[in-house]
Coordinates of C-alpha atoms in Angstrom, one line a residue:
X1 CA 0.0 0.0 0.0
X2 CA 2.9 2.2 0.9
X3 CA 4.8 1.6 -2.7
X4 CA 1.8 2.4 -4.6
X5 CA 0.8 5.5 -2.6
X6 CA 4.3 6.8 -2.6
X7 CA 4.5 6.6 -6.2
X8 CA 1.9 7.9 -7.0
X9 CA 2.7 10.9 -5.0
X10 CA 5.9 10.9 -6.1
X11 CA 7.4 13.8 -3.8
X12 CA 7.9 12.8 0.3
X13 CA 9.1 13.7 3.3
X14 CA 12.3 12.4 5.6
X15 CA 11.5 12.2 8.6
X16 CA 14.2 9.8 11.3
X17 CA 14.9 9.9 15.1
X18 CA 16.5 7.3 17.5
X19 CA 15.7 6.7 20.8
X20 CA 16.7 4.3 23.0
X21 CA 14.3 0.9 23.9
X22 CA 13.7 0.0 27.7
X23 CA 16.9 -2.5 27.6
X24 CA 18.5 0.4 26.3
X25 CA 19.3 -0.4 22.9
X26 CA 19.1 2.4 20.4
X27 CA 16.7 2.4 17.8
X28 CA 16.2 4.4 14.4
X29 CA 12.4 5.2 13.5
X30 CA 12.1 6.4 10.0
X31 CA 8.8 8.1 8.7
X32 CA 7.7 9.1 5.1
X33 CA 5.6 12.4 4.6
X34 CA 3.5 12.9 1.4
X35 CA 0.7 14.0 -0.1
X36 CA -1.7 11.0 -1.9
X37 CA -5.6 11.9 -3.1
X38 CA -5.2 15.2 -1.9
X39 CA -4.6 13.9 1.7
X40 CA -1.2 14.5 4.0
X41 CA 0.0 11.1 5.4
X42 CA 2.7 10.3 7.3
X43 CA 3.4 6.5 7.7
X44 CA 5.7 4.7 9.0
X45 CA 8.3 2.8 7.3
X46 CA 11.1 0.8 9.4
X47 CA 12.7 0.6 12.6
X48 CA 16.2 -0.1 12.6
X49 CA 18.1 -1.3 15.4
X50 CA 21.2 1.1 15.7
X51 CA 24.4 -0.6 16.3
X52 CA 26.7 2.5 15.5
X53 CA 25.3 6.2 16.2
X54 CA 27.5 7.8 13.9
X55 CA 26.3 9.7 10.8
X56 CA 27.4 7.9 8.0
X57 CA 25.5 4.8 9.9
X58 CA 22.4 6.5 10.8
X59 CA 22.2 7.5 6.7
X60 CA 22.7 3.7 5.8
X61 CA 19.5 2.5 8.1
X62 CA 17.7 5.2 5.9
X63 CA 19.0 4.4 2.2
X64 CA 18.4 0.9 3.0
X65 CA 15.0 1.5 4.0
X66 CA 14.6 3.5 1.2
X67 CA 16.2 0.9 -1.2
X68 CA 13.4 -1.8 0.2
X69 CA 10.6 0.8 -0.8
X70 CA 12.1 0.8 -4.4
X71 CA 11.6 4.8 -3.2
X72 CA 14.2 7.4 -5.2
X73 CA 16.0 9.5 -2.8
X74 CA 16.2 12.2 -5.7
X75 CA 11.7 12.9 -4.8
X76 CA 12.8 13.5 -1.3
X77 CA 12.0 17.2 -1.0
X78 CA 12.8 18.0 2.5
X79 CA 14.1 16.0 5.5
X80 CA 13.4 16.6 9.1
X81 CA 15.3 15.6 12.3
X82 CA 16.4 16.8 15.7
X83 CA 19.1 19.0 15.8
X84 CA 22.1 16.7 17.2
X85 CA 25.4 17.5 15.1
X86 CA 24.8 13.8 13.6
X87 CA 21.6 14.2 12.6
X88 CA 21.9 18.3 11.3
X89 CA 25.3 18.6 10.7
X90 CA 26.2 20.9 7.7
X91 CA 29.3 19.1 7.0
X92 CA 29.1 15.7 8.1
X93 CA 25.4 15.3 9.6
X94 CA 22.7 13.1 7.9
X95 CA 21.1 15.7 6.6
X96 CA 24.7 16.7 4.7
X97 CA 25.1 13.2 3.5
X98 CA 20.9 13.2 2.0
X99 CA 22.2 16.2 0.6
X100 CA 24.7 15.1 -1.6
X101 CA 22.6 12.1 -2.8
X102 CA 19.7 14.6 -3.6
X103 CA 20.9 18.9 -2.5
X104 CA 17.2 19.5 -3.1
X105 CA 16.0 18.0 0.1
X106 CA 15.4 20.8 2.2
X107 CA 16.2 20.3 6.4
X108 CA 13.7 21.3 9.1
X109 CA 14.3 20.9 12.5
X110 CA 11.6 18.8 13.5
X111 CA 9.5 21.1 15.9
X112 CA 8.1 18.7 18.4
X113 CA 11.9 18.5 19.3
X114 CA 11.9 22.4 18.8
X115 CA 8.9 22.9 21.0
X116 CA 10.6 20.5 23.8
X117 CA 13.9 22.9 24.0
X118 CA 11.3 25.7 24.2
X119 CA 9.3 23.8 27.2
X120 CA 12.9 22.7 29.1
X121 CA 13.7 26.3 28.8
X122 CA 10.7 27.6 30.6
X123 CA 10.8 24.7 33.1
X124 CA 14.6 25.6 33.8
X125 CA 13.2 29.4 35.0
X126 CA 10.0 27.8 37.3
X127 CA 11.6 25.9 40.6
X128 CA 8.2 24.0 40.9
X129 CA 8.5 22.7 37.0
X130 CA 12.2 21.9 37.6
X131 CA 11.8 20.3 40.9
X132 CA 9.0 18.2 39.2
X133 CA 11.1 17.0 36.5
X134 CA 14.2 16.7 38.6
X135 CA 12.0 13.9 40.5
X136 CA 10.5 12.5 37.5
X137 CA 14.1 11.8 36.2
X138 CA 15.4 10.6 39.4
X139 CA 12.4 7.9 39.6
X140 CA 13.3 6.7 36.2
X141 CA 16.6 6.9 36.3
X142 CA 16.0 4.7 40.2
X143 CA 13.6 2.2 38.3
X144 CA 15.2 1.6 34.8
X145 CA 18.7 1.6 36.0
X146 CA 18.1 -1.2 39.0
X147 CA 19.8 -4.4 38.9
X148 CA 16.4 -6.4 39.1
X149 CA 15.0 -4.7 36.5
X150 CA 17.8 -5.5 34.0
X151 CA 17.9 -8.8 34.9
X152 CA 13.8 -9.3 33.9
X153 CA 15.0 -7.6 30.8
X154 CA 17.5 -10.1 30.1
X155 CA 15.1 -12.9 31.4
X156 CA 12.8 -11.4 28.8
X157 CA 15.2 -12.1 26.1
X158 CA 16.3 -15.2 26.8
X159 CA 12.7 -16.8 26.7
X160 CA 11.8 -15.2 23.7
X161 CA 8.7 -13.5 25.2
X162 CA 7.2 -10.3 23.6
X163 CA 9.4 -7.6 23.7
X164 CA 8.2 -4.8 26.4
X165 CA 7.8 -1.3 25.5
X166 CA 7.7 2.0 27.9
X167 CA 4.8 3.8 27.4
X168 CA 4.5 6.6 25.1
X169 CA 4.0 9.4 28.1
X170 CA 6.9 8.1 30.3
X171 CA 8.9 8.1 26.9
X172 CA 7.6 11.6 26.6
X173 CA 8.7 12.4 29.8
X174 CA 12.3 11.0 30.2
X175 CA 12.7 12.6 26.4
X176 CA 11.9 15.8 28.3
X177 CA 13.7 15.3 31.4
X178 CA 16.9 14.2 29.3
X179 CA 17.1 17.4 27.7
X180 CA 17.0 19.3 30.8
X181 CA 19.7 17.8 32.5

């Protein structure tokens, strides 16, 4: 369904962030953005686990999800990431590396990120929001880094039962908190 919407629409949308899983590996999430039927959609296409976080690695987990789309990174008109060096670096970021495949694909800084440095900003100026988060992180940090809890993880593994996810508020939330501290 993807394919055949995409080409038909020709023109789409980069959009890729990692993140980290609850047995802390790291993960890449890549999105396409396009217009089909007169309609924006914005699906999902892969999730690579991230073995390297470097940029010329993070831009090979996108081309080769790309390459399994049979998608041409030349109808990529714009691309939109956080603002890490990796992912927005001018030089040697992703976004300089999609650039050279195709120098028509403009970067945004994607601005849910944008609107989280503005929130950690204001929360760094109120004591009650930066005590708040300041105990939100130190819960996490208390419960995800505990010895029994990585052991069930591992457990987990072993056994080959489903894989666990965090929730998408407490994901959210240590997002937040980790950019505050």
């Amino acid at each position: 369904m993807i394919k055949s919407e995409l080409r038909s629409a020709q023109y789409f949308t980069l959009i890729a962030d990692e993140t980290k899983d609850v047995s802390k590996t790291e993960q890449l999430s890549e999105f396409f953005r396009y217009v089909y039927q007169c309609k924006t959609y914005e699906r999902f296409i892969s999730y690579s686990q991230c073995d390297e976080l470097n940029s010329e690695a993070i831009f090979t987990y996108i081309m080769t999800a790309i390459a399994e789309l049979d998608v041409d990174i030349s109808n990529c008109v714009s691309q939109c990431f956080d603002g890490t060096s990796v992912m927005s670096g001018c030089h040697t970021g992703v976004k300089a590396k999609i650039n050279e495949a195709n120098p028509a694909a403009v970067y945004n800084h994607c601005y849910a990120h944008q609107l989280n440095l503005a929130l950690v900003n204001t929360g760094k100026q109120l004591a009650h929001a930066f005590d708040f988060f300041f105990l939100l992180e130190s819960v996490y940090v208390f419960i995800s880094s505990s010895v029994p809890h990585a052991i069930f993880i591992n457990k987990q593994k072993k056994l080959h039962f489903k894989a666990l996810h965090t929730p998408g508020n407490l994901l959210l939330a240590t997002f937040v908190v980790s950019l505050i501290f």
